[in-house]
Short mmCIF file of C-alpha atoms and ligand atoms in Angstrom, two decimals:
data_model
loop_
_atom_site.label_atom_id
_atom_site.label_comp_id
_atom_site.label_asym_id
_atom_site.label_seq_id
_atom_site.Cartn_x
_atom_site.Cartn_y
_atom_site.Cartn_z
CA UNK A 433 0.00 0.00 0.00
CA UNK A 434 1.31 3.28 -0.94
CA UNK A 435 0.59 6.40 1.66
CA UNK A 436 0.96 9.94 1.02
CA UNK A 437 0.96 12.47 3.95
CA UNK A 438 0.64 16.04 4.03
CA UNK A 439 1.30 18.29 6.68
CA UNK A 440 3.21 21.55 7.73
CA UNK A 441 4.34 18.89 10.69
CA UNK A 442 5.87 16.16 8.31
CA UNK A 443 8.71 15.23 11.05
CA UNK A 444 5.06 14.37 13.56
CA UNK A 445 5.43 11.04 11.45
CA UNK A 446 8.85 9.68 12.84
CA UNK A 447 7.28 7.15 15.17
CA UNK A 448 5.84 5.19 11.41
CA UNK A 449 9.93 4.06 11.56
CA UNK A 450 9.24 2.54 14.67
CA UNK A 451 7.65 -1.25 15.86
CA UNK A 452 5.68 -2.61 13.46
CA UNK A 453 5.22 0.28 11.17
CA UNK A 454 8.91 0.24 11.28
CA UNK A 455 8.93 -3.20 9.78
CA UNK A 456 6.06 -3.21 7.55
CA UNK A 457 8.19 -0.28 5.87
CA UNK A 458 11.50 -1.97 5.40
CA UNK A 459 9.61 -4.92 4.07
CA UNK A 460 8.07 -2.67 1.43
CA UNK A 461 4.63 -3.58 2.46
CA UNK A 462 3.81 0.06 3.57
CA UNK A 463 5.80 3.02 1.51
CA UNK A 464 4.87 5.93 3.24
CA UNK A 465 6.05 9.46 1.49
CA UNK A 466 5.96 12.35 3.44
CA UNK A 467 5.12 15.44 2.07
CA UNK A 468 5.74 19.47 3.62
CA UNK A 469 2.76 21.26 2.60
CA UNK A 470 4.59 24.82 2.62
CA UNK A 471 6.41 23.78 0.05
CA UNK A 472 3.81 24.36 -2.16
CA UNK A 473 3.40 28.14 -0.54
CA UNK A 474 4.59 31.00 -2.76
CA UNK A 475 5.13 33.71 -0.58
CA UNK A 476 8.48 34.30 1.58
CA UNK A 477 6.49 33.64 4.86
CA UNK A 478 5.60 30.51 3.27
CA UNK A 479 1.92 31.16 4.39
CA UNK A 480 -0.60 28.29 4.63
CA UNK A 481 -3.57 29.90 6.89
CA UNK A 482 -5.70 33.10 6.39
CA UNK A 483 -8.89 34.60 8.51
CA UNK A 484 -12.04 32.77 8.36
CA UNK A 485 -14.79 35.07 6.18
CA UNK A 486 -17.70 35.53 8.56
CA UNK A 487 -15.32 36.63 11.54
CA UNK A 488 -15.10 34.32 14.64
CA UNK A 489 -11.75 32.28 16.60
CA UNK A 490 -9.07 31.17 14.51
CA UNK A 491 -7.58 30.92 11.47
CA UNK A 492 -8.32 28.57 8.34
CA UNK A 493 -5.61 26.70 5.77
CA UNK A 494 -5.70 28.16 2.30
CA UNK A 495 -7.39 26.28 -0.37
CA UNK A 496 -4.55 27.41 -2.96
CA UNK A 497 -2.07 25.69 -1.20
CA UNK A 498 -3.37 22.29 -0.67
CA UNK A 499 -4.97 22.35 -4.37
CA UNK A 500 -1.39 23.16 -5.39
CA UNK A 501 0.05 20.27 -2.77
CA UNK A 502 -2.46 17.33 -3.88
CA UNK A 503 -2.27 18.04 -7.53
CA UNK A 504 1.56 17.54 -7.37
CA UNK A 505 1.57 14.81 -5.05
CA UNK A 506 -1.05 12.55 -7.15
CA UNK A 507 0.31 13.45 -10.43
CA UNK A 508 4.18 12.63 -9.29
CA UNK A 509 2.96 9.35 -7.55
CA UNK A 510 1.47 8.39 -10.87
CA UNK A 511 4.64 9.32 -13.01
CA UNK A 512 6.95 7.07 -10.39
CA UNK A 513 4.10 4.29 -10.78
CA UNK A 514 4.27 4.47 -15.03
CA UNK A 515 7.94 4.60 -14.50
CA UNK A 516 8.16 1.76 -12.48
CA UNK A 517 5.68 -0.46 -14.46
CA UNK A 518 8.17 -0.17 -17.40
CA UNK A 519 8.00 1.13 -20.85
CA UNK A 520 5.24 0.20 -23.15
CA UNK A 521 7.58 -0.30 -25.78
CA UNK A 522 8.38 -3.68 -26.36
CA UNK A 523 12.44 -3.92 -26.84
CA UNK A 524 13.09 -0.63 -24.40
CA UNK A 525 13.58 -2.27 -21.47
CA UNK A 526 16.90 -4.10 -22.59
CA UNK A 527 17.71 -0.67 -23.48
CA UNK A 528 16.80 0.60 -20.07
CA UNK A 529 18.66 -2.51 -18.49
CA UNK A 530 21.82 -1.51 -20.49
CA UNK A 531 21.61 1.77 -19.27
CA UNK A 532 21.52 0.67 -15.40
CA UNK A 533 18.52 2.09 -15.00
CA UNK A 534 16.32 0.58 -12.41
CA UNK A 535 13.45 -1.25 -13.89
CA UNK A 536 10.50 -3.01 -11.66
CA UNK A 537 12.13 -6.38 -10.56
CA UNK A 538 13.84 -5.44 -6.88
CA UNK A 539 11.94 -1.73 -7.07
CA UNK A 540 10.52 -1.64 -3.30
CA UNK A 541 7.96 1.35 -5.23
CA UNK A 542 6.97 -0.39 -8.06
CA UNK A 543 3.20 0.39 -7.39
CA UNK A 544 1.61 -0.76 -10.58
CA UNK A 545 -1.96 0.65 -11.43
CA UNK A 546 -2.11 3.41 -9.64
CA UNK A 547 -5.41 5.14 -10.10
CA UNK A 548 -6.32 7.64 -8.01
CA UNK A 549 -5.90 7.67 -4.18
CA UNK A 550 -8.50 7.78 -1.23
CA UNK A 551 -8.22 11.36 0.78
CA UNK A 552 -8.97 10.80 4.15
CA UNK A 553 -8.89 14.29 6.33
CA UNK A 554 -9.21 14.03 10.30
CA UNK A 555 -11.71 16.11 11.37
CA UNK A 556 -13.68 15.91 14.81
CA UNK A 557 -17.19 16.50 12.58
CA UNK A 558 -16.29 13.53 10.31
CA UNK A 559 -17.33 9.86 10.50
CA UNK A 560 -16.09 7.72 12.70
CA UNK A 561 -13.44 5.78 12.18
CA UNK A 562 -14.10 2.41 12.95
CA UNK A 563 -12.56 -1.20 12.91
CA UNK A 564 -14.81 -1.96 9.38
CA UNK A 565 -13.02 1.86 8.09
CA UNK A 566 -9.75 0.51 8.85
CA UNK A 567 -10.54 -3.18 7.28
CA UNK A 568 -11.82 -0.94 4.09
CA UNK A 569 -8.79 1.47 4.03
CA UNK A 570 -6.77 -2.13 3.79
CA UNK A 571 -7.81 -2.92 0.83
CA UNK A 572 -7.32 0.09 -0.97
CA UNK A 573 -3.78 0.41 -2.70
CA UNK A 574 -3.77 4.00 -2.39
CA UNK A 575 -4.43 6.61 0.49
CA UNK A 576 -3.74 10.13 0.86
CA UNK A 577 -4.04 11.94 4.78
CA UNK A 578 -4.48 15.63 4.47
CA UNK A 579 -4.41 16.63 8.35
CA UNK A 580 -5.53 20.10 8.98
CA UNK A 581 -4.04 22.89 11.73
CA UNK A 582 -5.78 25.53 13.04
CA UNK A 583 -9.78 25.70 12.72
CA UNK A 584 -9.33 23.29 9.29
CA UNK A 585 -9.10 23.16 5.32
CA UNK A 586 -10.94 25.39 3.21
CA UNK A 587 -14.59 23.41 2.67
CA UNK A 588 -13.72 23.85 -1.21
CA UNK A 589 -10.87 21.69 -0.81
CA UNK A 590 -13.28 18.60 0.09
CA UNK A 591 -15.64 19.99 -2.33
CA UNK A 592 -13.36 19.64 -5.06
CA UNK A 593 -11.51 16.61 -4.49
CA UNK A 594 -14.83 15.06 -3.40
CA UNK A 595 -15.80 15.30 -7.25
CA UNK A 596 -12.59 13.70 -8.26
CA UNK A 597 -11.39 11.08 -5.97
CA UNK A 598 -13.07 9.63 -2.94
CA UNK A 599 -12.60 11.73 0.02
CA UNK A 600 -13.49 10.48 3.81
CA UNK A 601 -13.68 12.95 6.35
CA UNK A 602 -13.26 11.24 9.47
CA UNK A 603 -13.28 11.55 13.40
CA UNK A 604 -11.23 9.18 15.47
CA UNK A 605 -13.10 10.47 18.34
CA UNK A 606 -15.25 13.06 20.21
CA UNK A 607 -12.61 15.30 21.07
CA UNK A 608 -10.47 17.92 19.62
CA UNK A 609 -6.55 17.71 18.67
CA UNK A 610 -4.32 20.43 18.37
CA UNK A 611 -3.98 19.37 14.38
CA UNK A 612 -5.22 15.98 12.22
CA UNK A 613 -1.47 14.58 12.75
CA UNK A 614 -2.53 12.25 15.77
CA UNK A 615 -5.14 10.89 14.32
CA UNK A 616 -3.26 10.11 10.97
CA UNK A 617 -0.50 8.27 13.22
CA UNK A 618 -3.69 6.28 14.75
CA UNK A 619 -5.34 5.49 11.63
CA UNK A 620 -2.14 4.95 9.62
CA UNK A 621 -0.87 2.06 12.58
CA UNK A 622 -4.91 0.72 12.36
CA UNK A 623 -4.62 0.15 8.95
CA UNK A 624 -0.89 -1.34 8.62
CA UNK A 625 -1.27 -3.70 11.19
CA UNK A 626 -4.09 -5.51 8.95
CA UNK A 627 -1.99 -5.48 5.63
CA UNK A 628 -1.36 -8.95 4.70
CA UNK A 629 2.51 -9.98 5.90
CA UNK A 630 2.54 -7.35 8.59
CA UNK A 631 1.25 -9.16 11.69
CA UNK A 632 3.01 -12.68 12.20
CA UNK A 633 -0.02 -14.45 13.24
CA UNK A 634 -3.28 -13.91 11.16
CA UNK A 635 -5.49 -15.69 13.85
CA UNK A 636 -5.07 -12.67 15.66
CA UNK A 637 -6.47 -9.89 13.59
CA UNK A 638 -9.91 -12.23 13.74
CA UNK A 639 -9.88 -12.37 17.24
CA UNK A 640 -9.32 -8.42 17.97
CA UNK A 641 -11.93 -6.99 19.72
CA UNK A 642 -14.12 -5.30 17.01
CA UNK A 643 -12.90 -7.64 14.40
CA UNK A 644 -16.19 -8.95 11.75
CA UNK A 645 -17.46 -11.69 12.53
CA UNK A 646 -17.28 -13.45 16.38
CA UNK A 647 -15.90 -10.38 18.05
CA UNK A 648 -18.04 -7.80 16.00
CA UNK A 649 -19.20 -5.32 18.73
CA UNK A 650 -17.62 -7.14 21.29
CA UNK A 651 -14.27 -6.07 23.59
CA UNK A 652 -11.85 -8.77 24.02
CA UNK A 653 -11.20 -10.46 28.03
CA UNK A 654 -8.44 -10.39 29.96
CA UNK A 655 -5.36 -11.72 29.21
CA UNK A 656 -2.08 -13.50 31.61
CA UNK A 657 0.74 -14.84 31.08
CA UNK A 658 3.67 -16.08 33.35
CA UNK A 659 4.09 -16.49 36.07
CA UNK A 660 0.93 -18.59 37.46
CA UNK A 661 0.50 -16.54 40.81
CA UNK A 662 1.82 -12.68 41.18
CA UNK A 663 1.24 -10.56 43.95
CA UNK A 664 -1.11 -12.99 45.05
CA UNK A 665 -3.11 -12.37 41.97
CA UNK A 666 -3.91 -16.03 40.71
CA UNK A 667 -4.24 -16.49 36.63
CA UNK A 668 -7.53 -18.46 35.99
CA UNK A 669 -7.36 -22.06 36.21
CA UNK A 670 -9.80 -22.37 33.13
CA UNK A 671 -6.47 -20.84 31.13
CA UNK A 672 -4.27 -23.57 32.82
CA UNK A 673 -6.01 -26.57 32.10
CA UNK A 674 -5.31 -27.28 28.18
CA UNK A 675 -9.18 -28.08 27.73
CA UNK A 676 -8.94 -25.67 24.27
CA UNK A 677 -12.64 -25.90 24.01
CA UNK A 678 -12.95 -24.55 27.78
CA UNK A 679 -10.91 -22.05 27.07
CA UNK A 680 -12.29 -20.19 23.91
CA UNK A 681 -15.56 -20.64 25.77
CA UNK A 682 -14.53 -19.15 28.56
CA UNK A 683 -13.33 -16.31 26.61
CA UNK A 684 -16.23 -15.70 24.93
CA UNK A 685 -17.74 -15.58 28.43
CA UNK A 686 -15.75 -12.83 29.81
CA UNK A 687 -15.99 -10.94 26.47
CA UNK A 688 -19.68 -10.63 26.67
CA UNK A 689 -19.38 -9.76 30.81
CA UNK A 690 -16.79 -7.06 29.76
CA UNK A 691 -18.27 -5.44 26.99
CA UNK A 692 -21.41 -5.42 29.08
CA UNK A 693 -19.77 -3.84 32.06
CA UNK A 694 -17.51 -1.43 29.87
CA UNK A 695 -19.39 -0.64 26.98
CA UNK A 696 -23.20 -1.57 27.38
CA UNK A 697 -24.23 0.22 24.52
CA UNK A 698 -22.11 -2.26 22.39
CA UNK A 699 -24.50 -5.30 23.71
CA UNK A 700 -27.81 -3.66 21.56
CA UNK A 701 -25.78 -3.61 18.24
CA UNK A 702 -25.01 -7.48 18.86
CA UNK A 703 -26.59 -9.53 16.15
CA UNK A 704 -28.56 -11.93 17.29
CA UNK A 705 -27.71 -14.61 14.31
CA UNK A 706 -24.30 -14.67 15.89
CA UNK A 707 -25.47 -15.42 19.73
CA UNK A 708 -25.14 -19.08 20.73
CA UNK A 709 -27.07 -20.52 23.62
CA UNK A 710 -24.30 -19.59 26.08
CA UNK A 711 -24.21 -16.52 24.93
CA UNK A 712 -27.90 -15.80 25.07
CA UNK A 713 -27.37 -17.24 28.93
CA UNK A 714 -24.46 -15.03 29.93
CA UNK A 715 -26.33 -11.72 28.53
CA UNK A 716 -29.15 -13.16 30.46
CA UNK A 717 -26.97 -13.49 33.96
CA UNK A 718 -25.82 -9.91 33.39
CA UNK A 719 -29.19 -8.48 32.47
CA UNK A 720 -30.50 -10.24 35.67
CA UNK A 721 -27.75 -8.88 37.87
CA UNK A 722 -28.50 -5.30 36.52
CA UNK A 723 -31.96 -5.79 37.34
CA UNK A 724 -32.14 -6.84 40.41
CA UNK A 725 -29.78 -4.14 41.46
CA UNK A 726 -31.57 -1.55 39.90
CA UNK A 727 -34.36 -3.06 42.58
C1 LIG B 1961 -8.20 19.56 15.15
C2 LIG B 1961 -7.73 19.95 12.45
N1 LIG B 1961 -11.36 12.98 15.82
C3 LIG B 1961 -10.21 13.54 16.40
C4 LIG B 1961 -9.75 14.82 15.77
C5 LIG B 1961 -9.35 14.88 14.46
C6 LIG B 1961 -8.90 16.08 13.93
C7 LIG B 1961 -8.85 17.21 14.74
N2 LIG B 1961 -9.26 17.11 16.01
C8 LIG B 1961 -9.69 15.95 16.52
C9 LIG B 1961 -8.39 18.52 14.25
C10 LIG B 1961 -7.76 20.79 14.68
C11 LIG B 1961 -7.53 20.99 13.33
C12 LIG B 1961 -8.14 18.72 12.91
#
């Protein structure tokens, strides 16, 4: 998956070299390019904000510049894509190859088919940004974060790129940043930990809480490892007993309790299709408890 940032705080991105990021990067899986929106500025103060018409707080990012910044960006991305695919000229690449040039084979960037990428902009009145967002930004070979400073973009900037790519505008949360960096770091990690080859062990992106299917809506349990007893805190003896069956069970069980204790308005967007008997009779335990103490 190719990513393209841009941002007036391009070095906010250094932690994507780090962990698993890190390594989804040197493996080529994720090429993230960085880009420093003032460079598309034209005046010496390298301006990228001006007063909001109507009056009020705050300033607001020009639409000149970004227009200027994504144009570049898309069209460049697509020359280094054509480039990389090789020329259409059958015969060339010997030619290329007896220049030295690079061709595709061993070309970490060799995105081929590059069409047009998916805009996503951070904002705390877009949608949110859920686990099914991040499954759907997998899949996409292309995205594009335009994080905002100050009070936000120019609306014409969505208005316009909204008629020529696909542009998300899109909350992490009900609070406000200082800038959409953050929540590009959050959604940019979300997403890279579910491209295929990043996470060793596939089983666990199924059972992440959220995850479609089993754990859809649900939070995931507890979890222990060694050693057995700690601080006289004892680990389950369900999780000691190698009865597999037991186990995920049990699990499940403490899945439901949490998400009921933590996040009750979860338990209502359950689907019922999915609910085993057990299930049905742990909700039922909890919904019993609640009632009884409600008196
Ligand atoms: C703040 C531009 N959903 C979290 C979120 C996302 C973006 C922003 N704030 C919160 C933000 C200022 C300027 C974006």
């Amino acid at each position: 998956m190719r990513v393209d940032v841009i941002s007036i705080f391009p070095e906010y991105f250094a932690p994507l070299d780090v962990s698993l990021m890190g390594k989804a990067r040197d493996r080529g899986i994720l090429d993230i390019h960085l880009h420093q929106l003032r460079d598309w500025t034209h005046d010496v103060h390298r301006t990228v904000d001006d007063t909001p018409y109507g009056g009020g707080p705050g300033m607001v990012m020009k639409p000149e510049v970004w227009g200027e910044a994504i144009d570049v960006v898309i069209a460049e991305a697509l020359a280094g894509a054509a480039d990389a695919a090789g020329p259409s000229v059958p015969g060339a690449g010997e030619a290329r190859a007896g220049l030295g040039v690079p061709g595709e084979a061993g070309d970490e960037a060799a995105h081929e088919g590059l069409l047009l990428p998916r805009m996503i902009v951070p904002t705390p009145s877009g949608r949110p940004f859920t686990q099914e967002v991040a499954l759907e930004y997998a899949k996409e070979p292309w995205l594009l974060f335009a994080p905002a400073r100050y009070e936000g973009i120019d609306s014409r900037v969505m208005a316009e790129y909204g008629s020529r790519l696909r542009v998300d505008e899109v909350s992490i949360g009900d609070y406000v940043l200082a800038g959409g960096e953050a929540a590009v770091l959050v959604m940019v990690e979300a997403v890279g930990r579910l491209l295929p080859g990043v996470l060793g062990n596939a089983a666990s992106v199924a059972d992440d809480s959220f995850a479609p299917g089993a754990m859809e809506n649900l939070l995931e349990g507890p979890v222990y490892t060694k050693p057995p007893s700690w601080r006289g805190h004892d680990v389950p003896e369900i999780l000691l007993s190698g009865h597999h069956g037991k186990i995920a069970r049990w699990r499940r069980d403490e899945a439901l309790r949490r998400t009921a204790a933590k996040r009750p308005e979860l338990l209502a967007r359950l689907d019922p299709e999915g609910l085993d008997k057990r299930d049905r009779q742990v909700l039922d335990e909890i919904r019993g408890r609640a009632d009884t103490s409600g008196g």
